[in-house]
Short mmCIF file of C-alpha atoms in Angstrom, two decimals:
data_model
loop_
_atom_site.label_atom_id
_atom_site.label_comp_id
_atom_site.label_asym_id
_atom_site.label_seq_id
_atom_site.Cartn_x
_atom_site.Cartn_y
_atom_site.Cartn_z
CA UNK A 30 136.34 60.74 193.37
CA UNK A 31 139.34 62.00 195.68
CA UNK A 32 142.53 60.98 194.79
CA UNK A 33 144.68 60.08 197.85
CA UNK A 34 148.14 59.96 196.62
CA UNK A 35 151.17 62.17 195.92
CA UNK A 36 154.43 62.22 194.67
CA UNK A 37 157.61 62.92 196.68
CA UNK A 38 160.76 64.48 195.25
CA UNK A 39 163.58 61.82 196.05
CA UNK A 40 166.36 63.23 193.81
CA UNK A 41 167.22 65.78 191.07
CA UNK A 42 165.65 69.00 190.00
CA UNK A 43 161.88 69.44 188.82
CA UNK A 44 159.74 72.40 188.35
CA UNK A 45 156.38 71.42 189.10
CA UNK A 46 152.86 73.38 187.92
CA UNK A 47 150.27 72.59 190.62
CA UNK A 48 147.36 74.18 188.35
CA UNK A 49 147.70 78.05 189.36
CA UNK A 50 150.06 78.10 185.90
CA UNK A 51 153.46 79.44 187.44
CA UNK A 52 155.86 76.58 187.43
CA UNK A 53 157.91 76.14 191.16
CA UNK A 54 161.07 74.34 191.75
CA UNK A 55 160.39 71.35 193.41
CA UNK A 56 163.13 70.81 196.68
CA UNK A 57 164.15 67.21 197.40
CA UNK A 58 161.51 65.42 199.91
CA UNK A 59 158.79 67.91 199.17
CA UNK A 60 155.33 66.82 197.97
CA UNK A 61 153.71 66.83 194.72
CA UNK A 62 150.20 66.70 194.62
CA UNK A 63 147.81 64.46 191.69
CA UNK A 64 147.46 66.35 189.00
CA UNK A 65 150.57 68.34 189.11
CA UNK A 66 152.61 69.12 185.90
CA UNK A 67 156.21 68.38 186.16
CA UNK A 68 159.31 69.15 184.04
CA UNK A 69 162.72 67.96 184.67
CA UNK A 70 165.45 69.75 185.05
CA UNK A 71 167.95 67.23 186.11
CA UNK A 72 167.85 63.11 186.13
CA UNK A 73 165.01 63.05 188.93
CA UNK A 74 163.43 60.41 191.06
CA UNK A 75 159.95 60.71 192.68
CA UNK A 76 158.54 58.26 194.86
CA UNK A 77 154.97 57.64 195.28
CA UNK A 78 152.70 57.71 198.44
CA UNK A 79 149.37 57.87 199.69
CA UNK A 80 147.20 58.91 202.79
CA UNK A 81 144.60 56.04 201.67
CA UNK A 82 145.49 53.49 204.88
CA UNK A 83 145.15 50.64 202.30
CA UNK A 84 147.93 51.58 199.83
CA UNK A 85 150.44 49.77 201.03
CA UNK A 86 151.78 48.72 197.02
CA UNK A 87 151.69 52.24 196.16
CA UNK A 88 154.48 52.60 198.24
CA UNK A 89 156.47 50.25 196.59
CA UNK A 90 157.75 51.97 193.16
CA UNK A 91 159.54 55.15 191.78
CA UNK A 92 159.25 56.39 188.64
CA UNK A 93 163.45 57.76 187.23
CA UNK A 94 162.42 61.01 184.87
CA UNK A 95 165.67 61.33 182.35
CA UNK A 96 166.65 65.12 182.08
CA UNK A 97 164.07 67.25 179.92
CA UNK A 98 161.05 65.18 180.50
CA UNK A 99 157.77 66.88 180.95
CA UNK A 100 155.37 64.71 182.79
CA UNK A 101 152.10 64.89 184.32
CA UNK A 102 151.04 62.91 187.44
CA UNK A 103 147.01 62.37 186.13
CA UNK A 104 145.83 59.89 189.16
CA UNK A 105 148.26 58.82 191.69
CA UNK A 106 145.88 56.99 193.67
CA UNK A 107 142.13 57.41 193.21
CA UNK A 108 139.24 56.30 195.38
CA UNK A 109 135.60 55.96 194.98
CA UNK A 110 132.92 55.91 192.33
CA UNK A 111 134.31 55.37 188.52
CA UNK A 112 138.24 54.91 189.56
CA UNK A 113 140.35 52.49 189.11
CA UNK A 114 141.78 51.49 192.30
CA UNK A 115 145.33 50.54 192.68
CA UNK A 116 146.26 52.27 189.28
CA UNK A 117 148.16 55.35 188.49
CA UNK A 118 148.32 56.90 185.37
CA UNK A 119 151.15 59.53 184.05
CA UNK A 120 150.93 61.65 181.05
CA UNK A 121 154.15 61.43 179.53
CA UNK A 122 154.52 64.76 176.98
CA UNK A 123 158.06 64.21 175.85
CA UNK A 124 161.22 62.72 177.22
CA UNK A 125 162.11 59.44 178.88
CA UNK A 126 160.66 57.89 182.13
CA UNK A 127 161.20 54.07 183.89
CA UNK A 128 158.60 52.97 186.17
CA UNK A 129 160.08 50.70 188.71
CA UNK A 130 158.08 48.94 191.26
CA UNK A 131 160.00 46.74 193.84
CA UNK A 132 156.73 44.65 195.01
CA UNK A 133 152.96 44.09 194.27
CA UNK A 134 150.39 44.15 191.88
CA UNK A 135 150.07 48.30 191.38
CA UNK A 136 149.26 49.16 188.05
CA UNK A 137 150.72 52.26 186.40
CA UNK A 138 149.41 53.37 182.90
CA UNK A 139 152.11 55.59 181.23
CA UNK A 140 150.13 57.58 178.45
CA UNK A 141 152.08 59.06 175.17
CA UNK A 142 149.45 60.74 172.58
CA UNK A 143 146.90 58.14 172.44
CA UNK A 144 148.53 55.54 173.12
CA UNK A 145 149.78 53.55 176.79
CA UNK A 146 152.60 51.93 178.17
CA UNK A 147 151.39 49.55 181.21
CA UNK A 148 153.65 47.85 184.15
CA UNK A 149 151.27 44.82 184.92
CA UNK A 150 151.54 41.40 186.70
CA UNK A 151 152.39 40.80 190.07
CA UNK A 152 156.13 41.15 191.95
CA UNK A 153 158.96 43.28 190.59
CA UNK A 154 158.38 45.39 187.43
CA UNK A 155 160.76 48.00 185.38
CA UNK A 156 160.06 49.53 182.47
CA UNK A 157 161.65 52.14 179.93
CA UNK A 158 159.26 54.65 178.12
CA UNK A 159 160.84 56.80 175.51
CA UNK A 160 159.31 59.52 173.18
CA UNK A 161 162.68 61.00 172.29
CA UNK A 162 162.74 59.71 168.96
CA UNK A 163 159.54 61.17 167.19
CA UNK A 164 157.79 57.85 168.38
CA UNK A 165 156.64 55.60 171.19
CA UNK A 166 159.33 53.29 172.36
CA UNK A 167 158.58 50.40 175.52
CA UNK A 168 161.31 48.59 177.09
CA UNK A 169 159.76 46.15 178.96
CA UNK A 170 163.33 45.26 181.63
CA UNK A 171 161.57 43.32 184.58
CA UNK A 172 158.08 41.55 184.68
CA UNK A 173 155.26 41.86 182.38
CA UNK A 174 154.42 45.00 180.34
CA UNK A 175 151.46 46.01 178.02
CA UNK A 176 150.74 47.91 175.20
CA UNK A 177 147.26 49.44 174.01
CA UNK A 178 146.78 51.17 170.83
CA UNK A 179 144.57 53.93 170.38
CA UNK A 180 142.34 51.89 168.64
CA UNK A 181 142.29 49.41 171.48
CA UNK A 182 144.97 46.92 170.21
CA UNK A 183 146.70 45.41 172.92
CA UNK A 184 150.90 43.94 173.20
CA UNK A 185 151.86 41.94 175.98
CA UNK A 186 155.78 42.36 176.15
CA UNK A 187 157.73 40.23 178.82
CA UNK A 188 161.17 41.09 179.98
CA UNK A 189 163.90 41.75 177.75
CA UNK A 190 161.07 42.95 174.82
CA UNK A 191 161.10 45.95 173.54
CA UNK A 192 158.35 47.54 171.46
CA UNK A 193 158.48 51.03 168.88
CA UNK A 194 155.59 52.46 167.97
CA UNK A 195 155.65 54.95 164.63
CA UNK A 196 152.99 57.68 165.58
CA UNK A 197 152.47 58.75 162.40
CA UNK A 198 152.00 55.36 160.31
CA UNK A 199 150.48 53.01 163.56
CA UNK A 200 153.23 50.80 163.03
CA UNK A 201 154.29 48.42 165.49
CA UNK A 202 158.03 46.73 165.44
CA UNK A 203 158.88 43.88 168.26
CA UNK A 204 162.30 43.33 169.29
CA UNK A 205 165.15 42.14 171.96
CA UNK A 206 166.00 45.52 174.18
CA UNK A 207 169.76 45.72 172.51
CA UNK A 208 172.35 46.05 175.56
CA UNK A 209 173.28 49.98 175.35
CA UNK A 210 169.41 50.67 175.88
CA UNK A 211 169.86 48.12 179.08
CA UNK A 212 172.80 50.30 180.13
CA UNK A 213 171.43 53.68 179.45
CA UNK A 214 167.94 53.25 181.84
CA UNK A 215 170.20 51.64 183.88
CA UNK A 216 172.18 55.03 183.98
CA UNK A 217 169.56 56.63 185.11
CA UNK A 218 168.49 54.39 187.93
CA UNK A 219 171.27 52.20 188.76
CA UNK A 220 170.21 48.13 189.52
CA UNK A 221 166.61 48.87 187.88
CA UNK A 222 167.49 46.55 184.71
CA UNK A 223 168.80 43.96 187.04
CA UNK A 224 166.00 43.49 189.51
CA UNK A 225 166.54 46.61 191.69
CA UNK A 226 168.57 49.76 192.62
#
């Protein structure tokens, strides 16, 4: 399996670990390889690209890391036997992170613990992931979301739906995203909540 795709370092400040274990400040427009370790430093913005000719949706999103969230980029954009092309999937370790996607049908699997956050479905897509709190918490802004358990469960959310997931009891509460959660991703990547920045 090779994984063609990268990240790029729109805005803010983020120390990345490329796998030699010394963590390097990441300068705006440089590249950040799959499988890179981030943590950041500042409100940050990466964008995501690929050298795979066909990855034209790939293109198409950013993920908006809120200050202090330590990330991993796990597959960006994998090819060949046993992956799952036109899927990327982030490790989220703690913090807060929105996945927006302008266009398409990518995939990208946020995973918390056990359990993963999804931006599914076809056309624009934002959505919220927050560990902050001691649990897992999805705001699902634009398009359709999903939620898998780690026993396999699985919550579609549509826009507007917001989902908090207690790590320690399995417990699942469903509920309207209340406005000052609207305005606070919305903070962090102005327009997102509304259909774009």
């Amino acid at each position: 399996m090779t994984d063609f795709g990268f990240a790029v370092l729109v805005r803010g400040g983020v120390l990345a670990d490329t796998g030699d274990g010394v963590p390097g400040l990441v300068r705006n427009l440089d590249t950040i390889p799959a499988g890179a370790s981030l943590s950041a430093q500042t409100d940050a913005v990466l964008g995501f690209q690929s050298a795979y000719e066909a990855s034209t949706n790939l293109t198409r999103s950013n993920v908006y890391l809120e200050q202090g969230a330590d990330l991993r980029l796990r597959a960006i954009d994998p090819r060949g036997e046993n992956a799952q092309a036109g899927q990327t999937r982030l490790v989220l370790d703690r913090g807060s992170i929105l996945m927006f996607r302008q266009s398409g049908t990518w995939e990208y699997r946020v995973q918390f613990l056990e359990h993963e956050s999804i931006l599914s479905g076809a056309g624009p897509g934002a959505m919220g992931v927050d560990t902050s709190n001691g649990g897992l918490q999805i705001d699902c802004l634009i398009g359709i979301c999903r939620y898998e358990s780690e026993q396999g469960e699985e919550l579609l959310l549509s826009a507007g739906e917001r989902i908090r997931v207690e790590i320690s009891s399995g417990i699942v509460q469903e509920s309207a995203i209340p406005p000052e959660a609207v305005a606070r991703w919305d903070a962090l990547c102005s327009g997102c909540a509304e259909g774009g920045p």
